[in-house]
GROMACS .gro file of C-alpha atoms in nm:
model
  274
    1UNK     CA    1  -1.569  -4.553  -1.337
    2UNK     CA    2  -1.609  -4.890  -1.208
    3UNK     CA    3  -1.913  -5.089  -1.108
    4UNK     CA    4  -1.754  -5.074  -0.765
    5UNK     CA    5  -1.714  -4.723  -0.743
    6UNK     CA    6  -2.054  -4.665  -0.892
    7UNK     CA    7  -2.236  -4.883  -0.674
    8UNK     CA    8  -2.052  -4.679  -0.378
    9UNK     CA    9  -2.135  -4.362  -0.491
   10UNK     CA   10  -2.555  -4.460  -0.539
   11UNK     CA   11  -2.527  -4.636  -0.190
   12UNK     CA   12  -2.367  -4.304  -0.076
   13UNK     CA   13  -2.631  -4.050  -0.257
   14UNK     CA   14  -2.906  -4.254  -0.112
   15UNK     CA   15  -2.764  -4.266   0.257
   16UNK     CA   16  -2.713  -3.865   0.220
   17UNK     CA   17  -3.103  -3.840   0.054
   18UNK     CA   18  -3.226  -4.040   0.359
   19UNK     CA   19  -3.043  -3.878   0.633
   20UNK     CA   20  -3.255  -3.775   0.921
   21UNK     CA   21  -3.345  -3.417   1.025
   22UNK     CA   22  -3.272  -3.343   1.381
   23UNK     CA   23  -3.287  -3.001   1.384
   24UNK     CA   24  -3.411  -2.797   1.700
   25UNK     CA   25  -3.509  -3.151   1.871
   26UNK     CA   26  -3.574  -2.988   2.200
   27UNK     CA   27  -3.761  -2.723   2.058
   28UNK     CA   28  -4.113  -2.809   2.138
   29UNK     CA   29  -3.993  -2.953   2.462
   30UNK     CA   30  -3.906  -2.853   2.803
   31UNK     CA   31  -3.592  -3.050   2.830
   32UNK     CA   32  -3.255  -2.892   2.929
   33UNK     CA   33  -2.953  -2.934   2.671
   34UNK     CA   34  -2.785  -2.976   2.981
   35UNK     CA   35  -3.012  -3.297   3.102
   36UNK     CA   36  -3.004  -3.421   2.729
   37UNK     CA   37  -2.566  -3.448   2.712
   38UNK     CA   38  -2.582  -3.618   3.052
   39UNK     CA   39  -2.836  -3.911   2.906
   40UNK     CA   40  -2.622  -3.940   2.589
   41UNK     CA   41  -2.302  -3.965   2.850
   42UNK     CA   42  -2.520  -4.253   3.036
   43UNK     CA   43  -2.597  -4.406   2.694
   44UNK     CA   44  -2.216  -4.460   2.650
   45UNK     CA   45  -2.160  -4.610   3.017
   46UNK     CA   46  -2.456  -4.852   2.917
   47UNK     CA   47  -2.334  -4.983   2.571
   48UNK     CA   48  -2.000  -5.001   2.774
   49UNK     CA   49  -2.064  -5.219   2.972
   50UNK     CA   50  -2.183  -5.459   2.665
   51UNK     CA   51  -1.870  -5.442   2.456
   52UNK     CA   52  -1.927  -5.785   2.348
   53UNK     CA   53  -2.244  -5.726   2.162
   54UNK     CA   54  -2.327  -5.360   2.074
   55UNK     CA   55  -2.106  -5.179   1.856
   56UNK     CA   56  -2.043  -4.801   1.764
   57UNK     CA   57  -2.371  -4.781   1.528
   58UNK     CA   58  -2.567  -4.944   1.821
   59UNK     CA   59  -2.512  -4.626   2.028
   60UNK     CA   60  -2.600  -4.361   1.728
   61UNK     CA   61  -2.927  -4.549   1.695
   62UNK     CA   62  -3.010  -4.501   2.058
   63UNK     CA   63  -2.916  -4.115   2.012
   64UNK     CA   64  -3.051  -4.058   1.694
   65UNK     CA   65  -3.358  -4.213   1.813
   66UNK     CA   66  -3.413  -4.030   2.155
   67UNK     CA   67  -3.364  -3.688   1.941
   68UNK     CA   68  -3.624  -3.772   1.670
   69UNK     CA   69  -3.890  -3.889   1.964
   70UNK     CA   70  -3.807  -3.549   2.102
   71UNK     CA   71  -3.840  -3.381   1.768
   72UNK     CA   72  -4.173  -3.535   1.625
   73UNK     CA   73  -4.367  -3.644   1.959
   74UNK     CA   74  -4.709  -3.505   1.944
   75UNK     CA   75  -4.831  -3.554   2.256
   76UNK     CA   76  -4.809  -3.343   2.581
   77UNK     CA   77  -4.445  -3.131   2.617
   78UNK     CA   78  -4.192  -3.344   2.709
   79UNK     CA   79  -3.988  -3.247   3.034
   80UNK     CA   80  -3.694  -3.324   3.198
   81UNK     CA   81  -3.848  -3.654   3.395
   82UNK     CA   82  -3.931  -3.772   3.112
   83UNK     CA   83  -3.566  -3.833   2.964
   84UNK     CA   84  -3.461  -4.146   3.195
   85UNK     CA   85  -3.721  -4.339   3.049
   86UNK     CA   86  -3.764  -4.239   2.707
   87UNK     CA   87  -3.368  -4.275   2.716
   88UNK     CA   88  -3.389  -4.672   2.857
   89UNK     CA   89  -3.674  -4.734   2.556
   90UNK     CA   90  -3.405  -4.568   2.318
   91UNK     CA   91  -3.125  -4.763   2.363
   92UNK     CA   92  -3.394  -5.104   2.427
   93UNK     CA   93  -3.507  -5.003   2.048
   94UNK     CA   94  -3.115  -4.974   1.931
   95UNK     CA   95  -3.019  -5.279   2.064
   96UNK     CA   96  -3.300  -5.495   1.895
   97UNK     CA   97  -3.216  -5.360   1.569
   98UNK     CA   98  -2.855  -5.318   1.554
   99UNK     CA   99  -2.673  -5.621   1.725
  100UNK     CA  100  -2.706  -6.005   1.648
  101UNK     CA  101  -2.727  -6.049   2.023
  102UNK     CA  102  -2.944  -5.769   2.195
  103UNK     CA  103  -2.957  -5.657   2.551
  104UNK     CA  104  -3.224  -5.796   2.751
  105UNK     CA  105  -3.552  -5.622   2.875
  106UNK     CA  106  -3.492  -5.831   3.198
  107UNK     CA  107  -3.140  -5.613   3.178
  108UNK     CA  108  -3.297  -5.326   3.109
  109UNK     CA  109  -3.511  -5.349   3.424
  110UNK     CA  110  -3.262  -5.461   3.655
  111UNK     CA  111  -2.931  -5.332   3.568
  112UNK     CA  112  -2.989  -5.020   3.352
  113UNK     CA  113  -3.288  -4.883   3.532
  114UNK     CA  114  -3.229  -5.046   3.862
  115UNK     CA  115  -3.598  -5.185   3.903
  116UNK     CA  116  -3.750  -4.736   3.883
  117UNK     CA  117  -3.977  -4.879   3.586
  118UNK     CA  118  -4.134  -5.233   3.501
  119UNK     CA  119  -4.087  -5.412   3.219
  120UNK     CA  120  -4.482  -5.309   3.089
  121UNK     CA  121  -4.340  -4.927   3.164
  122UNK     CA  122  -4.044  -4.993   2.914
  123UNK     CA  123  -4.211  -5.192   2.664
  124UNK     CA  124  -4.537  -4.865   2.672
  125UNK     CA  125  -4.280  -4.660   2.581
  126UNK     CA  126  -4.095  -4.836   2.324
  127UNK     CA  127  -4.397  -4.830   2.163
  128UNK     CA  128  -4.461  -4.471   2.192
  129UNK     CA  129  -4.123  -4.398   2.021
  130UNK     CA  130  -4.171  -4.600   1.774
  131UNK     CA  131  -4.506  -4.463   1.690
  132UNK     CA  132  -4.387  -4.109   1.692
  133UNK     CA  133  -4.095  -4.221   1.456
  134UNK     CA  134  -4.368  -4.418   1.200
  135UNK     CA  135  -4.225  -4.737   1.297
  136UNK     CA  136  -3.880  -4.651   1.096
  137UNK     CA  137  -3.557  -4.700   1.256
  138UNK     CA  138  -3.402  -4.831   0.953
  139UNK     CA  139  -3.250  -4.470   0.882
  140UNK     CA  140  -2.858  -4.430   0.781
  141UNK     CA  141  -2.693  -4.274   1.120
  142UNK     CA  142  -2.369  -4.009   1.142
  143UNK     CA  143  -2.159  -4.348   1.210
  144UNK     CA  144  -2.260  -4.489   0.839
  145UNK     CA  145  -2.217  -4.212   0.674
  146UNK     CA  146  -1.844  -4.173   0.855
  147UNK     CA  147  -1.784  -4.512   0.745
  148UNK     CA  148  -1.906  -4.491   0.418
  149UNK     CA  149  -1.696  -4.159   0.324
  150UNK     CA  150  -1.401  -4.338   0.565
  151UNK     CA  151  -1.432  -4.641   0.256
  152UNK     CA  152  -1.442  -4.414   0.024
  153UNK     CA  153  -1.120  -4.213   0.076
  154UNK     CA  154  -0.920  -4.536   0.241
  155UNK     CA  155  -1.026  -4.813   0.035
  156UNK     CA  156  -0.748  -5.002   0.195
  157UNK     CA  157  -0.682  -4.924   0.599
  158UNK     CA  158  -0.338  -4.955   0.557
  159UNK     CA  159  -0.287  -4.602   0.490
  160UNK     CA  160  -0.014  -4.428   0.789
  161UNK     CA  161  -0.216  -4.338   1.073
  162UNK     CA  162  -0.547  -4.529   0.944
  163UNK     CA  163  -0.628  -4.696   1.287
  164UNK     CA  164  -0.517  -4.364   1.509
  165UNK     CA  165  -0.723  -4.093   1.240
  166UNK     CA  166  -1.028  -4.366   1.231
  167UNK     CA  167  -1.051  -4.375   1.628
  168UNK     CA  168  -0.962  -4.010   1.655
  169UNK     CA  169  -1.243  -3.940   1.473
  170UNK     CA  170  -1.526  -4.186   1.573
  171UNK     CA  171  -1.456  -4.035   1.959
  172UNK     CA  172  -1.512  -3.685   1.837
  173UNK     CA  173  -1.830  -3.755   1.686
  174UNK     CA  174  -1.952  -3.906   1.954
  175UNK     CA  175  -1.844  -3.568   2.120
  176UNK     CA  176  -2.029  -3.377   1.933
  177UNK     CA  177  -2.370  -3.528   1.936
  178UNK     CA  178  -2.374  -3.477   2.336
  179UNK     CA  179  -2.462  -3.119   2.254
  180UNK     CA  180  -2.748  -2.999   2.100
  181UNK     CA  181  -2.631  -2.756   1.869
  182UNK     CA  182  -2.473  -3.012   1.623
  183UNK     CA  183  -2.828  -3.128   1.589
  184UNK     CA  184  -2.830  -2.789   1.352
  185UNK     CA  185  -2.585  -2.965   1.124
  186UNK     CA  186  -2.695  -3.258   0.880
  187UNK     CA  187  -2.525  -3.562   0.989
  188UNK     CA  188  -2.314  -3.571   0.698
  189UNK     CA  189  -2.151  -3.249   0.692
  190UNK     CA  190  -2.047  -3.326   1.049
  191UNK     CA  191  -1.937  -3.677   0.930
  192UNK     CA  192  -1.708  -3.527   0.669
  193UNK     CA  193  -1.613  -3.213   0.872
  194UNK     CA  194  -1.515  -3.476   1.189
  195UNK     CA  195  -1.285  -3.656   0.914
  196UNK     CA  196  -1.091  -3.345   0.804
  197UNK     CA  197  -1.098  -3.189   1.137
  198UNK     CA  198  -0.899  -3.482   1.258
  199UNK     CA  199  -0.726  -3.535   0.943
  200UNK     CA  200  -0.567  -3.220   1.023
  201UNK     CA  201  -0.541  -3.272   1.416
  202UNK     CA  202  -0.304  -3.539   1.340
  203UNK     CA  203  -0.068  -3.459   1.102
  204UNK     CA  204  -0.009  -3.141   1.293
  205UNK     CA  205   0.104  -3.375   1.599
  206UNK     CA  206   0.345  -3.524   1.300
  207UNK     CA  207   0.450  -3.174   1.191
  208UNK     CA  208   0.523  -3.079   1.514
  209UNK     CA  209   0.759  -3.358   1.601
  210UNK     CA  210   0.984  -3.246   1.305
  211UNK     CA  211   1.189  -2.983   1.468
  212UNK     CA  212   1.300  -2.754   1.242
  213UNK     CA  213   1.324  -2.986   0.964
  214UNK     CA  214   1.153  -2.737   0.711
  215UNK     CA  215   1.159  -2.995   0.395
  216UNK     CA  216   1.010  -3.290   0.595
  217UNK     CA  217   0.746  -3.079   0.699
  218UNK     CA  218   0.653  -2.955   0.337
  219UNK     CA  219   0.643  -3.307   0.242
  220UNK     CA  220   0.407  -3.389   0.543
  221UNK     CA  221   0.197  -3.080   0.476
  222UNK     CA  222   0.167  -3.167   0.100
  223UNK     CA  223   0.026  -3.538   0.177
  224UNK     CA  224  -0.173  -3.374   0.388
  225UNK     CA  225  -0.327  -3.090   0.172
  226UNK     CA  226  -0.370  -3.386  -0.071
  227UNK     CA  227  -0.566  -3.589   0.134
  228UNK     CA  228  -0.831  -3.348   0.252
  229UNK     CA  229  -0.867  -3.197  -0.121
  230UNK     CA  230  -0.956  -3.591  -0.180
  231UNK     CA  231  -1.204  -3.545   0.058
  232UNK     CA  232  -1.348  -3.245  -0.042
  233UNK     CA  233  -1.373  -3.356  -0.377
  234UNK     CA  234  -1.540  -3.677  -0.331
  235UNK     CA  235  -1.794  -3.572  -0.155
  236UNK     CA  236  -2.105  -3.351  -0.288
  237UNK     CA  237  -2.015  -3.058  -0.043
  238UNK     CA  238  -1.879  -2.709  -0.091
  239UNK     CA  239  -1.564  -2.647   0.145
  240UNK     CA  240  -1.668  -2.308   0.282
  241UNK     CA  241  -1.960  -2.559   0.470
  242UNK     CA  242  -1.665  -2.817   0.563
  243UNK     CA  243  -1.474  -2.529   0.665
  244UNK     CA  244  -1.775  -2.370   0.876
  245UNK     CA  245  -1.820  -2.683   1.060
  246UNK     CA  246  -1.481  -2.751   1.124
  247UNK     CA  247  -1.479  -2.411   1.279
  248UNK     CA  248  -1.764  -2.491   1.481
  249UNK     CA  249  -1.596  -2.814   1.613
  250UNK     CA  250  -1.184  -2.663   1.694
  251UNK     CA  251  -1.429  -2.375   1.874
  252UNK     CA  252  -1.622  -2.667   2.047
  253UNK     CA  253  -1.344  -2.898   2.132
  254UNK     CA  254  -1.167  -2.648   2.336
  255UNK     CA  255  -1.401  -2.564   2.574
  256UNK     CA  256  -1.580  -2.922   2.602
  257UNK     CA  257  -1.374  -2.958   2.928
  258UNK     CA  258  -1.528  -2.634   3.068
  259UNK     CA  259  -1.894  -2.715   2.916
  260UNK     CA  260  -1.952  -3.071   3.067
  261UNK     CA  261  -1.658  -3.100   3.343
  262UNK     CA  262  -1.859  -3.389   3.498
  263UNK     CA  263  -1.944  -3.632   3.178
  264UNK     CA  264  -1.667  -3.905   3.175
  265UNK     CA  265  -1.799  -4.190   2.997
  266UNK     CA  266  -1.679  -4.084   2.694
  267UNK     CA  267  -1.323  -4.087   2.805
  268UNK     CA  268  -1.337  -4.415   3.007
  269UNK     CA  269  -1.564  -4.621   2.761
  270UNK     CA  270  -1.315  -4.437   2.421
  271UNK     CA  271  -1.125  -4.795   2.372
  272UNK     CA  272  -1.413  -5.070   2.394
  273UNK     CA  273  -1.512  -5.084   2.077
  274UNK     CA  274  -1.138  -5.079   1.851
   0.00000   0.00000   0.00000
């Protein structure tokens, strides 16, 4: 093994070791899944609209840190008013840690929360997150860990379909974490699950443009087969888990239409950040 390939694999182990827990987030809460997806969807409009400075990572921060305030705040039970604001602070907090050139509080005040809470209302409750998270941020989110096994796999991103699998799958993990039940799943089985679930998604579009041509398809099915084994292989998880989740997502996927017919960010913000 190289040092390269070492070094990637300990950087890997400890972003898996350090990995948050986000499981049943809303469970000492009174907060609706339902109000929860629609403040992730509004998380995506916001970033959105600041394609020049936040990235991808900037809005799993803001997620990943509205769930853990929900999940470890110790105070009174959280209820549904209490999302818009703890959602503002959220992506405020993302923002100064993750991009060179953060969004304003000034914004914050005047174009994200249209003036409904000051700047001393914002800045109280940034505070209060950050208290209830011990003043940590600095954890690996589901976007680094799809990155890291994305390097891993395509050390080079000229593989066929790199850029079209890549964006595939960075839009379905955003999917997922607008509903509560992924929260179940550690970040980086959905990570890797996301990867092979779209892995397959796409060379089935290639299959199915092959007519009948039953030896082209073998070949396409083989690189294929190869691929995901590569996956499964490299990382440290057994496949009847991959396999679970992935079930859990093709389940998921076809009936996101019918679960959240009125969140649309996802679909009109999808191309900002590639």
């Amino acid at each position: 093994m190289c040092i390269r390939d070492r070094y990637s694999n300990d950087l890997e182990e400890n972003l898996i070791r350090r990995q948050p827990d986000f499981s049943n987030a809303l469970a000492k809460t009174e907060i609706r899944a339902s109000l929860r997806a629609k403040m992730i969807d509004w998380v995506i409009e916001v970033f959105g609209n600041y394609p020049d400075t936040t990235s991808h990572n900037t809005f799993f921060v803001a997620v990943h840190v509205l769930d853990l305030y929900f999940k470890n705040y110790k105070g009174r039970r959280l209820k549904d008013g209490d999302v818009h604001l703890v959602g503002i602070a959220a992506m405020l907090i993302a923002t100064k840690y993750e991009d060179i050139m953060q969004i304003s509080l000034r914004d914050f005040v005047d174009k994200v929360g249209h003036k409904k809470f000051t700047a001393e209302q914002i800045k109280e409750k940034e505070w209060e997150i950050l208290g209830a998270l011990n003043y940590n941020v600095a954890f690996p989110t589901a976007f680094q860990l799809f990155e890291k096994i994305m390097y891993k796999n395509f050390q080079q991103d000229n593989t066929d379909g790199y850029s079209e699998i890549k964006s595939s799958a960075i839009y379905l993990l955003k999917m997922l974490y607008l509903d509560v039940k992924f929260l179940n799943i550690q970040p980086y089985v959905i990570a890797t699950s996301v990867l092979c679930y779209t892995i397959k998604t796409y060379f089935f579009g290639i299959i199915e443009q092959l007519s009948q041509n039953n030896r082209q398809r073998q070949v396409i099915a083989e690189q294929e087969n190869i691929l995901l084994q590569s996956i499964v292989d490299n990382s440290n998880l057994k496949i009847g888990i991959i396999e679970e989740c992935m079930k859990e997502i093709r389940a998921y996927v076809h009936q996101y239409s019918e679960t959240y017919p009125d969140l649309n960010n996802l679909d009109k913000f999808k191309d900002v950040w590639n």
